PDB file of C-alpha atoms in Angstrom:
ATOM      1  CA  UNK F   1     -12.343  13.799 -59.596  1.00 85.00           C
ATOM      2  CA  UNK F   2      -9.656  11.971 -61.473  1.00 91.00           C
ATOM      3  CA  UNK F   3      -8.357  14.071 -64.506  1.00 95.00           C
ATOM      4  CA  UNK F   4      -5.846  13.352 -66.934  1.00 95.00           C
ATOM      5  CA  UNK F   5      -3.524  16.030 -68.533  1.00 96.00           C
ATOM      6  CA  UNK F   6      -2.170  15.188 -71.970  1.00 96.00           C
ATOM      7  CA  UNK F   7       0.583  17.144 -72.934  1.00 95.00           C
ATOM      8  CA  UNK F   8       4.085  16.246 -74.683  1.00 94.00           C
ATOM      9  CA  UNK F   9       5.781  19.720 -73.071  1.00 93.00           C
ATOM     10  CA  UNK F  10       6.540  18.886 -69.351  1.00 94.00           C
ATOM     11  CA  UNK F  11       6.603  22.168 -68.070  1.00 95.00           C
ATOM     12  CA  UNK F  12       3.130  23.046 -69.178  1.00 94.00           C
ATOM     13  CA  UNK F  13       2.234  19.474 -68.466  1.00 95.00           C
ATOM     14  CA  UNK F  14       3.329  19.968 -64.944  1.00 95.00           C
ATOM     15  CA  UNK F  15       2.377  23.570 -64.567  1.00 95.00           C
ATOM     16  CA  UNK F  16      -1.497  22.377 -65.175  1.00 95.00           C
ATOM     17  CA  UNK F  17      -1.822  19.091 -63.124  1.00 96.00           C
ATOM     18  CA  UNK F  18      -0.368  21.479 -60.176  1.00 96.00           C
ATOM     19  CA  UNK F  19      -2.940  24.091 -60.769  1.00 95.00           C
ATOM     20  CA  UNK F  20      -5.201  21.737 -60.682  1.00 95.00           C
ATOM     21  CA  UNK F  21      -4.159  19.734 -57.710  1.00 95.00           C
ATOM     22  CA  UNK F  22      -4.768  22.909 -55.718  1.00 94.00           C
ATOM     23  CA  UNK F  23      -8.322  22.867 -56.675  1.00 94.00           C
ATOM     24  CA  UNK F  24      -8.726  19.120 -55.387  1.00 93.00           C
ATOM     25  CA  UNK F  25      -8.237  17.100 -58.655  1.00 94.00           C
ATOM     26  CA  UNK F  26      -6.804  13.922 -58.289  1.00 94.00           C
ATOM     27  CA  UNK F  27      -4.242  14.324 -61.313  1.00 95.00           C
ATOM     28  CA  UNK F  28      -2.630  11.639 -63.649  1.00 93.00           C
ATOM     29  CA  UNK F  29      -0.410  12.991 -66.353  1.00 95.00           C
ATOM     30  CA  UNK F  30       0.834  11.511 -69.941  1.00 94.00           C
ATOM     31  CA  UNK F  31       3.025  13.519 -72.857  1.00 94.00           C
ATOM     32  CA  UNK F  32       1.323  10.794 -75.770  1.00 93.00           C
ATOM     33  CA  UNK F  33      -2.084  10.339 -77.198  1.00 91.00           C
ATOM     34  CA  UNK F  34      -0.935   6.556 -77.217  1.00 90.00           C
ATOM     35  CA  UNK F  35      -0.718   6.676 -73.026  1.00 92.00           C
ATOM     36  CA  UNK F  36      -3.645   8.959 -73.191  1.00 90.00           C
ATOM     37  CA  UNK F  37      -5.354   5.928 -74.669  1.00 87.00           C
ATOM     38  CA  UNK F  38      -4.175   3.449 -72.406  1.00 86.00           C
ATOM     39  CA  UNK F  39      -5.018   5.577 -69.352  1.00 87.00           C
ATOM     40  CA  UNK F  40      -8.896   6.119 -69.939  1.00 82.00           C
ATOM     41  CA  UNK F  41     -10.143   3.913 -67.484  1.00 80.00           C
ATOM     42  CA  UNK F  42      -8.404   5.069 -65.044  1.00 82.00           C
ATOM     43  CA  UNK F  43     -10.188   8.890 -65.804  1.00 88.00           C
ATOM     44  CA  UNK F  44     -13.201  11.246 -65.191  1.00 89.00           C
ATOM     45  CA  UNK F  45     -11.981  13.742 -67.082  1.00 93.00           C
ATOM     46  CA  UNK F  46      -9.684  14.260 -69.752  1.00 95.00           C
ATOM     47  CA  UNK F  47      -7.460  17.576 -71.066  1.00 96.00           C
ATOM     48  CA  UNK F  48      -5.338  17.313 -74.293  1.00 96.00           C
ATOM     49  CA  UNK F  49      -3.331  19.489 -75.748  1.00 95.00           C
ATOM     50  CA  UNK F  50      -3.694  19.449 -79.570  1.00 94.00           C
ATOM     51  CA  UNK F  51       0.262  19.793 -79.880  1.00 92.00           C
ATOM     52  CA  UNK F  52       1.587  16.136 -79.414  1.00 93.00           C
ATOM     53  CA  UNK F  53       4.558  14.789 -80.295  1.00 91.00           C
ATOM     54  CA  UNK F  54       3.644  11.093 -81.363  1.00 92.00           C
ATOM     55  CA  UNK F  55       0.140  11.677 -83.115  1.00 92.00           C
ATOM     56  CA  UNK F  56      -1.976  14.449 -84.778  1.00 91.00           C
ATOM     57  CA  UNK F  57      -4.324  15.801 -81.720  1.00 92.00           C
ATOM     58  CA  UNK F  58      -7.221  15.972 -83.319  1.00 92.00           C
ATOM     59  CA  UNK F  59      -6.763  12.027 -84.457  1.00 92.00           C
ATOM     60  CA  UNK F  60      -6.475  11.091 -80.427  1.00 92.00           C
ATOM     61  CA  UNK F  61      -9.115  12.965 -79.952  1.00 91.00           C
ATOM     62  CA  UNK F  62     -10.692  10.561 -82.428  1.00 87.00           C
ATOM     63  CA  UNK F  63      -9.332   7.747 -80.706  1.00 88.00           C
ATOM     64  CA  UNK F  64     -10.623   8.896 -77.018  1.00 88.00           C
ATOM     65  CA  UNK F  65     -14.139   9.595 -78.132  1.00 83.00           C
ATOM     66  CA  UNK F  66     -14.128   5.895 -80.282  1.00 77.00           C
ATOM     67  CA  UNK F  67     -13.177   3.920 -77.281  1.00 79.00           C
ATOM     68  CA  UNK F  68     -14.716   5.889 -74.426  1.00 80.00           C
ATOM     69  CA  UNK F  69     -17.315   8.704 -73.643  1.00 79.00           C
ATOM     70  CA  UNK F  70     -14.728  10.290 -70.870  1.00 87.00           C
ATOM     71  CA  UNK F  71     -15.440  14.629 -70.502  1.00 90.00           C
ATOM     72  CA  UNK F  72     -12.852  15.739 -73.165  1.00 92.00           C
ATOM     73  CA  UNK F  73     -11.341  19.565 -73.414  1.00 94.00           C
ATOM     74  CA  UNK F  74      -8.431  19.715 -75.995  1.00 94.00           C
ATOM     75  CA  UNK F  75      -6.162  23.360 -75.798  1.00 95.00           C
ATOM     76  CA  UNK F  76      -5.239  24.390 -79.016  1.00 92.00           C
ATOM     77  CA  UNK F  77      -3.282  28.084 -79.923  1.00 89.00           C
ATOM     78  CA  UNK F  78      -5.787  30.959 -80.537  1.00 83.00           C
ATOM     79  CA  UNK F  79      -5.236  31.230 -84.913  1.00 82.00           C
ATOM     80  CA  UNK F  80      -5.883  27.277 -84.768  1.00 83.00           C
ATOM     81  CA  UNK F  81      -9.732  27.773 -85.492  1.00 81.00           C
ATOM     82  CA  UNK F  82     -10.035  25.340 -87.769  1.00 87.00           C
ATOM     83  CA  UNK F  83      -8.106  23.095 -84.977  1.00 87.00           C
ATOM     84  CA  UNK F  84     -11.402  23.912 -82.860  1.00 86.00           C
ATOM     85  CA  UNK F  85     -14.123  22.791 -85.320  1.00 85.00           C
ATOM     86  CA  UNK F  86     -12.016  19.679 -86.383  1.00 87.00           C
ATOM     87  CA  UNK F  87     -11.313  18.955 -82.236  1.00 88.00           C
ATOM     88  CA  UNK F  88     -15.546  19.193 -81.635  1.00 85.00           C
ATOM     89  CA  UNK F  89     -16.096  17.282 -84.617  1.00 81.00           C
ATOM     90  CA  UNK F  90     -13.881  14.427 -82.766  1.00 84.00           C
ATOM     91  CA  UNK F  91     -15.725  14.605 -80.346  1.00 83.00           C
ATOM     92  CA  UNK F  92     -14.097  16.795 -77.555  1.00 88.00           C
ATOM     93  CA  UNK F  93     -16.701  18.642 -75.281  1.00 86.00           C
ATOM     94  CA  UNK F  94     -15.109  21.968 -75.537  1.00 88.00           C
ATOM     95  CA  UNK F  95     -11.947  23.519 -76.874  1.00 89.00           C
ATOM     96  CA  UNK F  96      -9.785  26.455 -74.969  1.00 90.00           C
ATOM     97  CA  UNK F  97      -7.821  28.701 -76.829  1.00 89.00           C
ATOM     98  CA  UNK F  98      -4.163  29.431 -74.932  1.00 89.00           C
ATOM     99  CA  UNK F  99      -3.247  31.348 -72.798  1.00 88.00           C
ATOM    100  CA  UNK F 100      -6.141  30.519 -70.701  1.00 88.00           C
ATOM    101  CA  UNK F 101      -7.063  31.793 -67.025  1.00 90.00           C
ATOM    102  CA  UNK F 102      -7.189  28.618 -64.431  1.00 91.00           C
ATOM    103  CA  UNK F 103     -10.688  30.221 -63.335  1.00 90.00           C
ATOM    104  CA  UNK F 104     -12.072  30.065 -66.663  1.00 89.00           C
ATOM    105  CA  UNK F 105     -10.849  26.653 -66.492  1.00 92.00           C
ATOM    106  CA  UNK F 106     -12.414  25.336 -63.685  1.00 92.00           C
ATOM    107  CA  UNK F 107     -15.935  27.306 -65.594  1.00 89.00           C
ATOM    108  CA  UNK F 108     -15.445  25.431 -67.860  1.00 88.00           C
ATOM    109  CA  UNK F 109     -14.729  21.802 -66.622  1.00 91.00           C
ATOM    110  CA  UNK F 110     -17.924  22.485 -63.723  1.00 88.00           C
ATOM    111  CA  UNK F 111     -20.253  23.499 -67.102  1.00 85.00           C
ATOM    112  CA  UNK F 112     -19.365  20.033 -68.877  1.00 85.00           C
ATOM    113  CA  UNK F 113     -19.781  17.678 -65.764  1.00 86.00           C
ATOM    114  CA  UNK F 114     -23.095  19.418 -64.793  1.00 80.00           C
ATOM    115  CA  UNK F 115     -23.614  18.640 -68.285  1.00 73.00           C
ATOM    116  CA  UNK F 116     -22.843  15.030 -68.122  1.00 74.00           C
ATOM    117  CA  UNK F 117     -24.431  14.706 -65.099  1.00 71.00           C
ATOM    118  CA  UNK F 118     -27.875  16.109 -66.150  1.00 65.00           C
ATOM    119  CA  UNK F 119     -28.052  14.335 -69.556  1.00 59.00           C
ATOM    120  CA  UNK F 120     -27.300  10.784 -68.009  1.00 56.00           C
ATOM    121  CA  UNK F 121     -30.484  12.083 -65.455  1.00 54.00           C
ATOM    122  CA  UNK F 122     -32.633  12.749 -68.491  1.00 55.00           C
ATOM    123  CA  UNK F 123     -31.649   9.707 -70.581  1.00 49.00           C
ATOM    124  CA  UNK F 124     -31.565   6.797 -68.324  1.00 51.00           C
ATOM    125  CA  UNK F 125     -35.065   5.947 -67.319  1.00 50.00           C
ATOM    126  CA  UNK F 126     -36.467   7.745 -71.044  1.00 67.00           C
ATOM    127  CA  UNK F 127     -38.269   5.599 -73.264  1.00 79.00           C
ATOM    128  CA  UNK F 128     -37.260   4.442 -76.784  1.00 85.00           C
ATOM    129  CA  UNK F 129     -37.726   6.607 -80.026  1.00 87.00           C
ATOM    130  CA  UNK F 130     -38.823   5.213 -83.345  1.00 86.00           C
ATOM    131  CA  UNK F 131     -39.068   7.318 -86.398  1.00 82.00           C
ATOM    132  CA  UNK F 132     -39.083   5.294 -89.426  1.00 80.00           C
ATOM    133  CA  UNK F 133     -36.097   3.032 -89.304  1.00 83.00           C
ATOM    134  CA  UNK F 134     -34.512   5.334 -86.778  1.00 88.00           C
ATOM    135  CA  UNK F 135     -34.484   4.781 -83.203  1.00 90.00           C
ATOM    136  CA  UNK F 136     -32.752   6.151 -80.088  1.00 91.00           C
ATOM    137  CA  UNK F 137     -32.751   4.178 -76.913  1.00 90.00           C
ATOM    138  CA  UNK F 138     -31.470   6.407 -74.172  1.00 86.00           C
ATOM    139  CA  UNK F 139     -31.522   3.804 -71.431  1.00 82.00           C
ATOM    140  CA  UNK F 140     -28.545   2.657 -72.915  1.00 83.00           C
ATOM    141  CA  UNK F 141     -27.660   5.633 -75.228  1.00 85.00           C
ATOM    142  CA  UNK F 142     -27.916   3.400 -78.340  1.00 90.00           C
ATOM    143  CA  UNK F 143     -29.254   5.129 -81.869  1.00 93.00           C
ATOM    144  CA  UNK F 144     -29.639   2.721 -84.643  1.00 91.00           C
ATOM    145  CA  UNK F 145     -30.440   3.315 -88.138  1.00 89.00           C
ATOM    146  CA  UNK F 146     -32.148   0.069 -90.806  1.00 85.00           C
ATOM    147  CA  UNK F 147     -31.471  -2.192 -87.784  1.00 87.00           C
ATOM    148  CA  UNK F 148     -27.367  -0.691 -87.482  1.00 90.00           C
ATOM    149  CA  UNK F 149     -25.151   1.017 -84.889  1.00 92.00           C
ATOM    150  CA  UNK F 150     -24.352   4.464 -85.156  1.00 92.00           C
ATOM    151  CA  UNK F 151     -21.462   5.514 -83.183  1.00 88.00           C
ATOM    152  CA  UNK F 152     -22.521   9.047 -81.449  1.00 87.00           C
ATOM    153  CA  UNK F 153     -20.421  10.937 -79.337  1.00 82.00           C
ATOM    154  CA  UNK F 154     -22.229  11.930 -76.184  1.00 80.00           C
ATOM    155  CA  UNK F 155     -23.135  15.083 -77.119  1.00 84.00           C
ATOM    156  CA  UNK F 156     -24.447  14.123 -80.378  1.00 88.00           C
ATOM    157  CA  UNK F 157     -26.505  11.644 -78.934  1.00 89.00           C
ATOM    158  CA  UNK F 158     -27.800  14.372 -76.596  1.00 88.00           C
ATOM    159  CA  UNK F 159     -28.798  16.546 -79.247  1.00 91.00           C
ATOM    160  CA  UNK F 160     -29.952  14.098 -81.204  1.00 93.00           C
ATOM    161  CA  UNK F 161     -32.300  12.836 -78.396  1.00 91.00           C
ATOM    162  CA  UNK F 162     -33.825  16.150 -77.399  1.00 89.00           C
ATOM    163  CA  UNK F 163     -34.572  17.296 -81.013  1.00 92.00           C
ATOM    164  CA  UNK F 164     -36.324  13.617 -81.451  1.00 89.00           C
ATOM    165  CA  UNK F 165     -37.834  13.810 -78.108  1.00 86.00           C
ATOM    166  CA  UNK F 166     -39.859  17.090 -79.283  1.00 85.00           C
ATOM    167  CA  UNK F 167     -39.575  16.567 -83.403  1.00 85.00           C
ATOM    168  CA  UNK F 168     -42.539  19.328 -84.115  1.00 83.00           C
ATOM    169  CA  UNK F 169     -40.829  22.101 -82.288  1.00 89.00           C
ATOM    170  CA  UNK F 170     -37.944  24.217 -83.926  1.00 93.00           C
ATOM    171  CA  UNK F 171     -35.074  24.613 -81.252  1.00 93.00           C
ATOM    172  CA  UNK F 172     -33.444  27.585 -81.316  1.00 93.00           C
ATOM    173  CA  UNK F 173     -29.894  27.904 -80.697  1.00 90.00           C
ATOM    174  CA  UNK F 174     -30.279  29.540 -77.624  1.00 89.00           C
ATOM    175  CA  UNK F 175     -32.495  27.113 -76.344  1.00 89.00           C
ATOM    176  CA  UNK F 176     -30.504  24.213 -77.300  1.00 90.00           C
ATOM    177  CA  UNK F 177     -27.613  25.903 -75.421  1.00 85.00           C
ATOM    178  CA  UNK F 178     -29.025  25.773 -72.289  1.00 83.00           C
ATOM    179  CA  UNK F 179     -31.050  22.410 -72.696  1.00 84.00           C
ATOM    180  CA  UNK F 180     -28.223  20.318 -74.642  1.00 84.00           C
ATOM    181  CA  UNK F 181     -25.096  22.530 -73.554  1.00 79.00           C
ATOM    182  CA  UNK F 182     -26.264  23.361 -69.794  1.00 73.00           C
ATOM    183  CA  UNK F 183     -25.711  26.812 -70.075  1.00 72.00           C
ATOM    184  CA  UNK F 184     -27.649  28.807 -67.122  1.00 69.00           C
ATOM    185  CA  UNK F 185     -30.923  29.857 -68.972  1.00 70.00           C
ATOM    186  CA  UNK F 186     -30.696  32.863 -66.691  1.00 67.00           C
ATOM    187  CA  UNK F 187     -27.533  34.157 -67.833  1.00 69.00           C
ATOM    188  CA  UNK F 188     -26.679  33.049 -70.922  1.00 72.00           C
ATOM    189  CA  UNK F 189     -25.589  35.082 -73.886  1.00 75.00           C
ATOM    190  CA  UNK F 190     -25.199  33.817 -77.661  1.00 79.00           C
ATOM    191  CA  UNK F 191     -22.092  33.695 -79.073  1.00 78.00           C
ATOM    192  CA  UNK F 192     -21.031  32.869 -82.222  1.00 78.00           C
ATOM    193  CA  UNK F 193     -18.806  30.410 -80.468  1.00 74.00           C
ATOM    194  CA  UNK F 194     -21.698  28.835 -79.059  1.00 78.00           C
ATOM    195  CA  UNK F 195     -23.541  29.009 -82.498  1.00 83.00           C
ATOM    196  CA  UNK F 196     -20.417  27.535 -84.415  1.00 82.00           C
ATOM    197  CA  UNK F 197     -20.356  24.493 -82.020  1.00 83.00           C
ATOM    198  CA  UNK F 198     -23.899  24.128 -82.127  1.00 88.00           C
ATOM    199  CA  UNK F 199     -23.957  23.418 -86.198  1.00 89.00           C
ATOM    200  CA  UNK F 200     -20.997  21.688 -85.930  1.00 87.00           C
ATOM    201  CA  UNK F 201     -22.718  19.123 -83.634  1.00 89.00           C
ATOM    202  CA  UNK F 202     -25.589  19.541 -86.194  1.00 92.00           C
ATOM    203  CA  UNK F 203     -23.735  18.735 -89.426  1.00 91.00           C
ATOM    204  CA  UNK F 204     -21.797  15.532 -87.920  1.00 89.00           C
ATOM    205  CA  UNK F 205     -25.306  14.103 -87.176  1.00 92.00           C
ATOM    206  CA  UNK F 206     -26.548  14.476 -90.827  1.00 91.00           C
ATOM    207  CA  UNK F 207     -23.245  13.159 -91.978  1.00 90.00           C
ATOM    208  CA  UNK F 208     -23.226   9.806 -89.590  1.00 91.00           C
ATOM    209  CA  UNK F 209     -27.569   9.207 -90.144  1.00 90.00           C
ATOM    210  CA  UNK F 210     -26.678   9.478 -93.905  1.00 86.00           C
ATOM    211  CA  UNK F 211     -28.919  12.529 -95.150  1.00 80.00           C
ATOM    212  CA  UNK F 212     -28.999  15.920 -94.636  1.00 81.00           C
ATOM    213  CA  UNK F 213     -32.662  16.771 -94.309  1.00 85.00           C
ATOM    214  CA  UNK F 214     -32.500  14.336 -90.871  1.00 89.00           C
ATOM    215  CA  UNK F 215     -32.486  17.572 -89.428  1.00 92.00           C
ATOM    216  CA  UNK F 216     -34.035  20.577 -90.494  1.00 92.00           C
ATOM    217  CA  UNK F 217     -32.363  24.476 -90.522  1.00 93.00           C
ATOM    218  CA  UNK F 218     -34.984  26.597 -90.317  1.00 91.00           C
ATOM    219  CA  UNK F 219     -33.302  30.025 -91.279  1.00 88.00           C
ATOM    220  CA  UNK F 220     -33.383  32.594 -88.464  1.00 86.00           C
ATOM    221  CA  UNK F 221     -34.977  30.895 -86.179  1.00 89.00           C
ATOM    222  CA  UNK F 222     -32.997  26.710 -85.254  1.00 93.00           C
ATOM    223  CA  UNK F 223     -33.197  23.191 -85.811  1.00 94.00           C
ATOM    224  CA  UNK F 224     -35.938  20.324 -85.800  1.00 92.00           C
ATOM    225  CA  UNK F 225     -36.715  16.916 -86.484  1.00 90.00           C
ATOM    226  CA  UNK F 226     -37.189  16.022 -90.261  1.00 85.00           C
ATOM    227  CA  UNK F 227     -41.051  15.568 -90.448  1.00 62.00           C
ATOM    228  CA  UNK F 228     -40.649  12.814 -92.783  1.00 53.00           C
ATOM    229  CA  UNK F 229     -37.327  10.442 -92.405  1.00 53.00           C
ATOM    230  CA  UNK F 230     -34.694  10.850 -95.598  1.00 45.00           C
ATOM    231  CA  UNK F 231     -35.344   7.761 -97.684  1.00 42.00           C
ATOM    232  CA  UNK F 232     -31.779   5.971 -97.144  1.00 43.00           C
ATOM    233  CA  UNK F 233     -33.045   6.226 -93.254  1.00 41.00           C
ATOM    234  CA  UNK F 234     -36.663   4.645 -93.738  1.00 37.00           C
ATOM    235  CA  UNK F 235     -37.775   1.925 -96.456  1.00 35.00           C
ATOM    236  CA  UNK F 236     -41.304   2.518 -95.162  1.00 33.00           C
ATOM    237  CA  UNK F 237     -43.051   5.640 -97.112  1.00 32.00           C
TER     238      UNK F 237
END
């Protein structure tokens, strides 16, 4: 696998693509969110420190996610929580507080491209959903709203696509954890973590389909489908 490590200090920079190395990774490295940019193509997997020297982090995260739907961890210091939330709004697929543990790395990194890997499985051959004047194509991971583009990240689009996919049912955090997240069903634990990341995925979804009631909090219990779509997403009663 061919990851990139973003970083603008060189000794953590270097300290991390070595780790890394170890394990089998095929390692590029750059210390700007500009060459970070530039380098995407070239990448399976992407790790960015928040703390860059030519750009706000959270802003190339912004930038990654707009131009490409690479795996995407960003680092930020443990009192940077809202750091976190702002880095998953962008569009990163996790955030790891430092110091971290290289083991709990690697978790982490295998979790997201089993991930990847099982939602491009589900999507590709699914057929298209219409709700009103919404509708989500997975074969090619398009949602479109009056006829327009909306620009998902990939995990938006995944939960997007499996609360559509079954609008009647109310998904419950913990199921959407291990369905949209890939958590092991067998294992998994809530956390408030998971639960944060969960609505934050939520709320940038009503925010980019243009009404809140898209989606549906049912207190105590998760998340569904709007029964009826929000009037600036469907002209038709």
């Amino acid at each position: 696998m061919r990851a990139l490590v973003v970083d603008s200090d060189n000794s953590r920079r270097a300290d991390l693509s070595a780790q890394l190395k170890r394990h089998g990774f095929d390692v590029n490295e750059c210390g700007t969110g500009a060459e970070a940019i530039g380098a995407l193509e070239r990448s399976d997997l992407m790790l960015i420190d928040l703390c860059l020297r030519d750009m706000d982090g959270v802003e190339a995260c912004r930038r990654v996610r707009s131009a490409s739907d690479v795996p995407l961890i960003a680092f930020t210091e443990q009192h940077m929580a809202v750091e976190r939330v702002l880095s998953l709004q962008a569009g990163c697929d996790d955030c790891v507080t430092k110091p971290y543990g290289v083991r709990e790395l690697l978790a982490r990194i295998e979790a997201i491209m089993r991930r990847v890997r099982a939602g491009a499985g589900r999507t590709r051959s699914g057929a298209v959903i219409t709700r009103g004047d919404l509708h989500i194509d997975p074969r090619v991971r398009e949602v479109r709203v009056h006829g327009n583009p909306v620009q998902l990240t990939r995990k938006e689009f995944d939960l997007l696509h499996h609360l559509a996919g079954d609008p009647d049912v109310v998904h419950s955090r913990t199921r959407l954890a291990t369905e949209v997240w890939g958590f092991p069903a067998d294992t998994y634990t809530p956390s408030l973590t998971t639960s944060r990341t969960i609505d934050t995925h939520v709320s940038a979804l009503r925010t980019k389909l243009g009404d809140r009631d898209v989606i549906v909090t049912v207190r105590g219990v998760g998340f569904r489908l709007g029964r009826s779509m929000p009037s600036r997403l469907s002209r038709a009663g």
